[in-house]
Short mmCIF file of C-alpha atoms in Angstrom, two decimals:
data_model
loop_
_atom_site.label_atom_id
_atom_site.label_comp_id
_atom_site.label_asym_id
_atom_site.label_seq_id
_atom_site.Cartn_x
_atom_site.Cartn_y
_atom_site.Cartn_z
CA UNK A 1 44.94 -32.35 -31.68
CA UNK A 2 44.11 -32.36 -28.00
CA UNK A 3 44.99 -28.68 -27.75
CA UNK A 4 42.71 -27.84 -30.69
CA UNK A 5 39.87 -29.83 -29.12
CA UNK A 6 40.22 -27.92 -25.85
CA UNK A 7 40.23 -24.62 -27.72
CA UNK A 8 37.09 -25.58 -29.68
CA UNK A 9 35.28 -26.68 -26.51
CA UNK A 10 36.29 -23.47 -24.75
CA UNK A 11 35.02 -21.40 -27.68
CA UNK A 12 31.72 -23.31 -27.71
CA UNK A 13 31.31 -22.79 -23.95
CA UNK A 14 32.04 -19.09 -24.38
CA UNK A 15 29.38 -18.78 -27.10
CA UNK A 16 26.76 -20.61 -25.02
CA UNK A 17 27.43 -18.65 -21.83
CA UNK A 18 27.74 -15.40 -23.74
CA UNK A 19 24.36 -15.94 -25.34
CA UNK A 20 22.80 -16.77 -21.98
CA UNK A 21 24.14 -13.71 -20.18
CA UNK A 22 23.69 -11.23 -22.99
CA UNK A 23 20.08 -12.21 -23.69
CA UNK A 24 18.67 -9.98 -20.90
CA UNK A 25 20.97 -7.15 -21.96
CA UNK A 26 19.85 -7.37 -25.57
CA UNK A 27 16.25 -7.60 -24.43
CA UNK A 28 16.58 -4.22 -22.72
CA UNK A 29 16.95 -2.60 -26.11
CA UNK A 30 13.18 -2.93 -26.40
CA UNK A 31 11.29 -0.42 -24.23
CA UNK A 32 8.91 -1.22 -21.41
CA UNK A 33 5.30 -0.96 -22.53
CA UNK A 34 2.49 -0.26 -20.06
CA UNK A 35 -0.69 1.22 -21.52
CA UNK A 36 -4.41 1.64 -20.92
CA UNK A 37 -6.54 -0.31 -23.40
CA UNK A 38 -10.16 0.83 -23.49
CA UNK A 39 -13.00 -1.68 -23.72
CA UNK A 40 -15.89 0.76 -23.26
CA UNK A 41 -16.64 4.19 -21.86
CA UNK A 42 -14.90 7.55 -21.94
CA UNK A 43 -11.16 7.78 -21.30
CA UNK A 44 -11.82 11.13 -19.63
CA UNK A 45 -12.63 9.09 -16.51
CA UNK A 46 -8.88 8.35 -16.27
CA UNK A 47 -7.89 12.01 -16.11
CA UNK A 48 -5.92 12.61 -12.90
CA UNK A 49 -5.42 8.88 -12.23
CA UNK A 50 -1.83 7.75 -11.56
CA UNK A 51 -0.65 4.19 -10.94
CA UNK A 52 2.62 3.40 -9.16
CA UNK A 53 3.47 -0.21 -9.93
CA UNK A 54 6.05 -2.93 -10.51
CA UNK A 55 6.34 -5.32 -13.44
CA UNK A 56 8.76 -8.22 -13.12
CA UNK A 57 9.98 -11.46 -14.61
CA UNK A 58 12.81 -13.84 -13.74
CA UNK A 59 15.48 -11.47 -15.06
CA UNK A 60 14.46 -8.01 -13.95
CA UNK A 61 11.97 -5.79 -12.16
CA UNK A 62 10.83 -2.40 -13.37
CA UNK A 63 9.06 0.10 -11.14
CA UNK A 64 7.02 2.72 -12.92
CA UNK A 65 4.35 5.39 -12.70
CA UNK A 66 1.59 5.53 -15.29
CA UNK A 67 -1.15 8.01 -16.12
CA UNK A 68 -3.45 8.66 -19.06
CA UNK A 69 -0.62 10.16 -21.12
CA UNK A 70 1.57 7.06 -20.70
CA UNK A 71 4.64 6.12 -18.65
CA UNK A 72 5.85 8.97 -16.46
CA UNK A 73 8.86 7.29 -14.84
CA UNK A 74 10.43 3.86 -14.85
CA UNK A 75 13.50 2.30 -13.27
CA UNK A 76 14.77 -1.19 -14.14
CA UNK A 77 17.11 -3.40 -12.15
CA UNK A 78 18.32 -6.95 -12.48
CA UNK A 79 16.88 -9.48 -10.05
CA UNK A 80 19.27 -11.11 -7.63
CA UNK A 81 19.50 -14.87 -8.06
CA UNK A 82 18.61 -15.54 -4.45
CA UNK A 83 16.38 -12.61 -3.55
CA UNK A 84 13.95 -10.57 -5.60
CA UNK A 85 13.35 -7.19 -4.01
CA UNK A 86 9.95 -5.79 -4.96
CA UNK A 87 10.70 -2.22 -3.94
CA UNK A 88 7.92 0.30 -3.49
CA UNK A 89 7.49 2.11 -6.78
CA UNK A 90 5.99 5.20 -5.14
CA UNK A 91 9.20 5.65 -3.16
CA UNK A 92 11.30 5.20 -6.29
CA UNK A 93 9.26 7.94 -7.93
CA UNK A 94 10.03 10.19 -4.98
CA UNK A 95 13.68 9.27 -5.32
CA UNK A 96 13.61 10.43 -8.93
CA UNK A 97 12.26 13.83 -7.87
CA UNK A 98 14.15 14.32 -4.59
CA UNK A 99 17.40 12.43 -5.09
CA UNK A 100 19.43 14.09 -2.36
CA UNK A 101 16.73 13.84 0.31
CA UNK A 102 15.83 10.22 -0.52
CA UNK A 103 19.38 8.88 -0.52
CA UNK A 104 19.73 5.95 1.90
CA UNK A 105 16.12 6.01 3.07
CA UNK A 106 13.72 3.07 3.41
CA UNK A 107 11.78 1.91 0.34
CA UNK A 108 8.68 1.29 2.50
CA UNK A 109 6.02 3.93 1.77
CA UNK A 110 4.67 3.69 5.32
CA UNK A 111 7.68 5.73 6.48
CA UNK A 112 6.52 8.73 4.43
CA UNK A 113 3.79 11.35 4.58
CA UNK A 114 3.36 13.79 1.72
CA UNK A 115 1.62 17.15 1.54
CA UNK A 116 1.54 19.71 -1.26
CA UNK A 117 4.56 21.54 0.18
CA UNK A 118 6.48 18.96 2.21
CA UNK A 119 7.63 15.34 2.31
CA UNK A 120 8.00 13.77 5.77
CA UNK A 121 10.14 10.75 6.61
CA UNK A 122 9.95 8.96 9.97
CA UNK A 123 12.07 5.99 11.00
CA UNK A 124 12.80 4.30 14.29
CA UNK A 125 16.16 4.91 15.98
CA UNK A 126 17.61 3.82 19.34
CA UNK A 127 16.38 6.85 21.27
CA UNK A 128 13.31 7.89 19.31
CA UNK A 129 11.80 8.44 15.89
CA UNK A 130 14.02 10.35 13.48
CA UNK A 131 11.88 12.83 11.55
CA UNK A 132 13.19 14.53 8.42
CA UNK A 133 11.14 17.16 6.58
CA UNK A 134 11.82 18.23 3.00
CA UNK A 135 10.59 21.62 1.85
CA UNK A 136 9.78 20.87 -1.80
CA UNK A 137 10.05 24.47 -2.98
CA UNK A 138 13.39 25.39 -1.44
CA UNK A 139 14.92 21.92 -1.17
CA UNK A 140 15.88 22.60 2.45
CA UNK A 141 15.73 19.76 4.98
CA UNK A 142 15.05 19.96 8.71
CA UNK A 143 15.63 17.07 11.07
CA UNK A 144 14.71 16.28 14.66
CA UNK A 145 14.52 13.38 17.08
CA UNK A 146 11.05 12.61 18.47
CA UNK A 147 11.42 10.95 21.86
CA UNK A 148 9.64 7.64 22.36
CA UNK A 149 6.70 7.82 24.78
CA UNK A 150 8.23 4.94 26.70
CA UNK A 151 10.64 2.20 25.79
CA UNK A 152 11.68 -0.75 27.89
CA UNK A 153 14.87 -2.64 27.28
CA UNK A 154 14.64 -5.33 24.60
CA UNK A 155 11.58 -3.74 23.03
CA UNK A 156 11.84 -2.91 19.35
CA UNK A 157 9.73 -0.51 17.33
CA UNK A 158 8.80 -0.56 13.64
CA UNK A 159 7.02 2.30 11.82
CA UNK A 160 3.88 1.11 10.03
CA UNK A 161 2.29 4.33 8.76
CA UNK A 162 3.08 8.04 8.86
CA UNK A 163 0.50 10.82 8.46
CA UNK A 164 0.32 14.59 8.56
CA UNK A 165 -2.92 16.21 9.79
CA UNK A 166 -3.66 19.75 10.91
CA UNK A 167 -0.01 20.63 11.49
CA UNK A 168 0.79 17.42 13.40
CA UNK A 169 2.75 14.29 12.54
CA UNK A 170 1.01 11.02 13.34
CA UNK A 171 2.99 7.77 13.53
CA UNK A 172 1.52 4.30 13.81
CA UNK A 173 4.11 1.73 14.91
CA UNK A 174 4.36 -1.85 16.13
CA UNK A 175 6.17 -3.06 19.25
CA UNK A 176 8.16 -6.30 19.33
CA UNK A 177 9.88 -8.19 22.12
CA UNK A 178 12.48 -10.93 22.10
CA UNK A 179 12.47 -13.26 19.10
CA UNK A 180 10.29 -10.79 17.19
CA UNK A 181 7.26 -11.45 19.42
CA UNK A 182 4.53 -8.98 18.52
CA UNK A 183 3.48 -7.01 21.60
CA UNK A 184 1.00 -4.51 20.19
CA UNK A 185 0.55 -1.36 18.13
CA UNK A 186 0.61 2.29 19.14
CA UNK A 187 -0.33 5.66 17.69
CA UNK A 188 1.59 8.80 18.66
CA UNK A 189 0.96 12.43 17.71
CA UNK A 190 3.85 14.92 17.65
CA UNK A 191 4.21 18.63 17.06
CA UNK A 192 6.84 18.77 14.27
CA UNK A 193 7.78 22.33 15.22
CA UNK A 194 8.77 21.66 18.82
CA UNK A 195 9.18 17.89 18.61
CA UNK A 196 6.95 17.43 21.65
CA UNK A 197 4.73 14.38 22.14
CA UNK A 198 1.07 15.37 22.38
CA UNK A 199 -0.82 12.05 22.42
CA UNK A 200 -0.02 8.37 22.85
CA UNK A 201 -2.54 5.56 22.31
CA UNK A 202 -1.88 1.87 22.95
CA UNK A 203 -3.64 -1.06 21.23
CA UNK A 204 -3.00 -4.58 22.50
CA UNK A 205 -4.84 -7.77 23.38
CA UNK A 206 -7.27 -7.45 26.31
CA UNK A 207 -6.18 -9.02 29.56
CA UNK A 208 -6.88 -12.74 29.78
CA UNK A 209 -7.43 -13.27 26.05
CA UNK A 210 -4.92 -15.20 23.98
CA UNK A 211 -4.35 -14.61 20.31
CA UNK A 212 -3.21 -11.86 17.99
CA UNK A 213 -4.36 -8.33 17.28
CA UNK A 214 -3.51 -5.93 14.46
CA UNK A 215 -4.71 -2.48 13.48
CA UNK A 216 -5.21 -0.48 10.27
CA UNK A 217 -5.37 3.30 10.44
CA UNK A 218 -6.34 6.30 8.33
CA UNK A 219 -6.81 10.01 8.85
CA UNK A 220 -10.33 11.43 8.42
CA UNK A 221 -11.45 14.76 6.98
CA UNK A 222 -15.08 15.71 6.41
CA UNK A 223 -16.10 19.36 6.01
CA UNK A 224 -14.53 21.07 9.04
CA UNK A 225 -14.19 17.84 11.06
CA UNK A 226 -11.00 15.80 11.37
CA UNK A 227 -10.02 12.61 13.13
CA UNK A 228 -8.25 9.25 13.08
CA UNK A 229 -9.88 5.97 12.10
CA UNK A 230 -8.68 2.65 13.53
CA UNK A 231 -9.82 -0.79 12.44
CA UNK A 232 -8.90 -3.39 15.06
CA UNK A 233 -8.73 -7.02 13.95
CA UNK A 234 -8.56 -9.64 16.71
CA UNK A 235 -7.76 -13.31 16.26
CA UNK A 236 -8.71 -15.13 19.45
CA UNK A 237 -7.45 -18.66 20.14
CA UNK A 238 -8.50 -21.16 22.79
CA UNK A 239 -5.33 -22.44 24.48
CA UNK A 240 -7.30 -24.82 26.73
CA UNK A 241 -9.05 -26.69 23.91
CA UNK A 242 -8.33 -30.45 23.90
CA UNK A 243 -8.77 -30.64 20.13
CA UNK A 244 -8.31 -28.21 17.28
CA UNK A 245 -10.58 -25.21 17.46
CA UNK A 246 -10.39 -22.60 14.70
CA UNK A 247 -9.55 -19.06 15.81
CA UNK A 248 -12.38 -16.60 16.27
CA UNK A 249 -12.01 -13.39 14.26
CA UNK A 250 -13.61 -10.10 15.15
CA UNK A 251 -13.34 -6.56 13.82
CA UNK A 252 -13.95 -3.30 15.65
CA UNK A 253 -14.04 0.30 14.37
CA UNK A 254 -12.91 3.26 16.47
CA UNK A 255 -12.79 6.98 15.70
CA UNK A 256 -10.66 9.61 17.39
CA UNK A 257 -12.19 13.09 17.27
CA UNK A 258 -9.51 15.69 16.61
CA UNK A 259 -11.32 18.52 18.43
CA UNK A 260 -12.70 16.76 21.51
CA UNK A 261 -9.72 14.35 21.75
CA UNK A 262 -12.15 11.53 22.55
CA UNK A 263 -12.40 7.99 21.18
CA UNK A 264 -15.74 6.62 19.96
CA UNK A 265 -16.60 2.97 19.34
CA UNK A 266 -18.61 2.81 16.12
CA UNK A 267 -21.72 0.63 16.41
CA UNK A 268 -23.15 0.27 12.91
CA UNK A 269 -20.36 -1.91 11.57
CA UNK A 270 -22.02 -5.33 11.23
CA UNK A 271 -22.03 -5.13 7.42
CA UNK A 272 -18.35 -4.16 7.32
CA UNK A 273 -16.78 -6.76 9.59
CA UNK A 274 -14.96 -8.67 6.82
CA UNK A 275 -11.69 -6.77 6.53
CA UNK A 276 -10.54 -9.10 3.73
CA UNK A 277 -12.88 -7.27 1.35
CA UNK A 278 -11.36 -4.28 -0.51
CA UNK A 279 -12.20 -0.91 1.00
CA UNK A 280 -11.34 2.77 0.65
CA UNK A 281 -11.91 5.87 2.79
CA UNK A 282 -12.75 9.25 1.29
CA UNK A 283 -14.29 12.36 2.91
CA UNK A 284 -14.78 10.45 6.15
CA UNK A 285 -16.80 7.68 4.46
CA UNK A 286 -15.79 4.02 4.51
CA UNK A 287 -16.52 2.32 1.16
CA UNK A 288 -16.32 -1.48 0.86
CA UNK A 289 -16.84 -3.71 -2.15
CA UNK A 290 -19.25 -6.63 -1.63
CA UNK A 291 -19.88 -9.54 -3.96
CA UNK A 292 -23.56 -10.43 -4.26
CA UNK A 293 -25.99 -12.21 -6.56
CA UNK A 294 -26.15 -10.06 -9.67
CA UNK A 295 -24.10 -6.87 -9.70
CA UNK A 296 -21.48 -6.24 -7.05
CA UNK A 297 -22.35 -3.53 -4.55
CA UNK A 298 -20.50 -0.70 -2.89
CA UNK A 299 -21.47 -0.50 0.79
CA UNK A 300 -20.68 2.70 2.66
CA UNK A 301 -20.48 3.86 6.27
CA UNK A 302 -20.14 7.49 7.34
CA UNK A 303 -17.39 7.18 9.96
CA UNK A 304 -17.99 10.67 11.33
CA UNK A 305 -21.69 10.09 11.97
CA UNK A 306 -21.63 6.29 12.51
CA UNK A 307 -24.35 6.04 9.87
CA UNK A 308 -24.83 3.36 7.21
CA UNK A 309 -25.52 4.89 3.78
CA UNK A 310 -27.39 3.44 0.82
CA UNK A 311 -25.88 0.42 -0.94
CA UNK A 312 -24.83 1.16 -4.53
CA UNK A 313 -25.11 -1.62 -7.19
CA UNK A 314 -22.21 -1.36 -9.65
CA UNK A 315 -23.54 -1.77 -13.17
CA UNK A 316 -21.98 -4.38 -15.43
CA UNK A 317 -20.25 -6.37 -12.68
CA UNK A 318 -22.55 -9.41 -12.52
CA UNK A 319 -20.00 -11.61 -14.30
CA UNK A 320 -17.01 -10.42 -12.30
CA UNK A 321 -15.15 -13.01 -10.29
CA UNK A 322 -12.76 -12.64 -7.41
CA UNK A 323 -10.27 -15.48 -7.06
CA UNK A 324 -7.52 -16.23 -4.53
CA UNK A 325 -4.89 -15.57 -7.20
CA UNK A 326 -6.01 -12.00 -7.80
CA UNK A 327 -5.75 -8.70 -5.95
CA UNK A 328 -8.62 -6.20 -6.12
CA UNK A 329 -8.03 -2.58 -5.12
CA UNK A 330 -10.57 0.22 -4.77
CA UNK A 331 -9.99 3.95 -4.84
CA UNK A 332 -12.71 6.55 -4.27
CA UNK A 333 -12.24 10.20 -5.23
CA UNK A 334 -14.16 13.00 -6.93
CA UNK A 335 -17.46 11.02 -6.83
CA UNK A 336 -15.90 8.10 -8.66
CA UNK A 337 -14.91 4.59 -7.58
CA UNK A 338 -11.90 3.16 -9.42
CA UNK A 339 -11.56 -0.65 -9.26
CA UNK A 340 -8.33 -2.34 -10.34
CA UNK A 341 -7.76 -6.10 -10.36
CA UNK A 342 -4.35 -7.69 -10.90
CA UNK A 343 -3.55 -11.41 -11.25
CA UNK A 344 -0.77 -13.80 -10.33
CA UNK A 345 -1.11 -15.49 -13.72
CA UNK A 346 1.79 -14.53 -16.02
CA UNK A 347 0.98 -12.18 -18.89
CA UNK A 348 -2.61 -11.54 -17.75
CA UNK A 349 -3.63 -7.91 -18.08
CA UNK A 350 -4.92 -5.96 -15.10
CA UNK A 351 -8.63 -5.06 -15.25
CA UNK A 352 -9.79 -1.50 -14.66
CA UNK A 353 -13.24 0.04 -14.24
CA UNK A 354 -14.57 3.43 -13.10
CA UNK A 355 -18.04 4.02 -11.60
CA UNK A 356 -20.18 6.95 -10.55
CA UNK A 357 -20.65 6.39 -6.81
CA UNK A 358 -24.00 8.19 -6.79
CA UNK A 359 -25.68 6.01 -9.44
CA UNK A 360 -23.37 3.00 -9.85
CA UNK A 361 -23.09 3.70 -13.59
CA UNK A 362 -19.97 2.24 -15.21
CA UNK A 363 -18.12 5.19 -16.74
CA UNK A 364 -15.14 3.29 -18.08
CA UNK A 365 -13.95 -0.27 -18.57
CA UNK A 366 -10.57 -1.39 -19.82
CA UNK A 367 -7.28 -3.13 -19.15
CA UNK A 368 -3.74 -2.20 -18.22
CA UNK A 369 -1.51 -4.13 -20.61
CA UNK A 370 2.18 -4.54 -19.82
CA UNK A 371 5.10 -6.11 -21.66
CA UNK A 372 8.85 -5.74 -21.61
CA UNK A 373 8.74 -5.32 -25.38
CA UNK A 374 10.60 -8.61 -25.78
CA UNK A 375 9.78 -12.28 -25.97
CA UNK A 376 10.26 -12.56 -22.19
CA UNK A 377 7.11 -13.28 -20.20
CA UNK A 378 5.72 -10.96 -17.56
CA UNK A 379 5.59 -12.93 -14.31
CA UNK A 380 3.77 -10.34 -12.23
CA UNK A 381 2.25 -6.88 -12.33
CA UNK A 382 1.00 -5.13 -9.22
CA UNK A 383 0.34 -1.63 -7.95
CA UNK A 384 1.58 -0.38 -4.60
CA UNK A 385 -0.17 2.96 -4.81
CA UNK A 386 -3.01 4.45 -6.86
CA UNK A 387 -3.64 8.19 -6.73
CA UNK A 388 -6.56 10.15 -8.18
CA UNK A 389 -6.05 13.91 -8.39
CA UNK A 390 -8.46 15.39 -10.98
#
């Protein structure tokens, strides 16, 4: 009797555990569903728009790319019990296209720069930056070591962004000391043919000021002019204060002119000092979304001319809300502004709208709906990269 009881209990345990562990596997029989759902406007506004995103729940994460025609690529993996890796979906898409080249490389998109013909990968090594270049047409790969401009012992580098402009490779990186102390950020420009260092720019806290400084960079192209844009954010703290004093934040804009090789401090930036507001850069113009009474506005600054342009009210946005549990992204291309808002709330669709940047007219409004095709909830949906190539 005792033996039969043990066998019955073992069988019951096997059924319970089997059901628990096979549930995610059975759920995968249903396909991932990510689609555009139109509320108003013409879907033609979505032509050329591609989203690289990640949808996840407690069991699995799926990275995908989505355009007007539907899902282009998706890759699903089970979540580790102790660590959920939200890999960069844009990199996974590259991996699908260039498997051999991408093998073993970082999933951080900041290590990559892409052109029509080549894919560049830069990563820090002991003696310099390792640069690998994939020729997309032939599949051939060239590799070289770019020597560091200077490197003291116990200083560590980390690549933040990689660019390609006018035949040169541009790398933005951060410097760290012992115990991961942030020391500053640098920009270096290399000739990828010879591997020689052409320029080195250092950004760190001014002497005698305590606090923290970070930079955001972008390359600029406008007509026949080219350059580098740097937004410097400084958080200044008062170490001598006898009671708590909140840090003082400031933002500065700088432009590097590619032809003259000179830096310019931009002056007309008072309306763009809040770097927490979503912004985009296109054709050398800095566009930033501002919330105001009535419709939201798109403020713009010509970075090449240091000139503030007309504010553009975005029609139909008066009831929009921006909350701490949401992420709002803006993309400007081909005279359109694409706004995408995602939420931390489970199973809440992302919001999408397209506007004419000349008139502010809303051309399209809709949602990006996502489900695993099962009864499992979606815990999060976010987009690492949005590309518009009409």
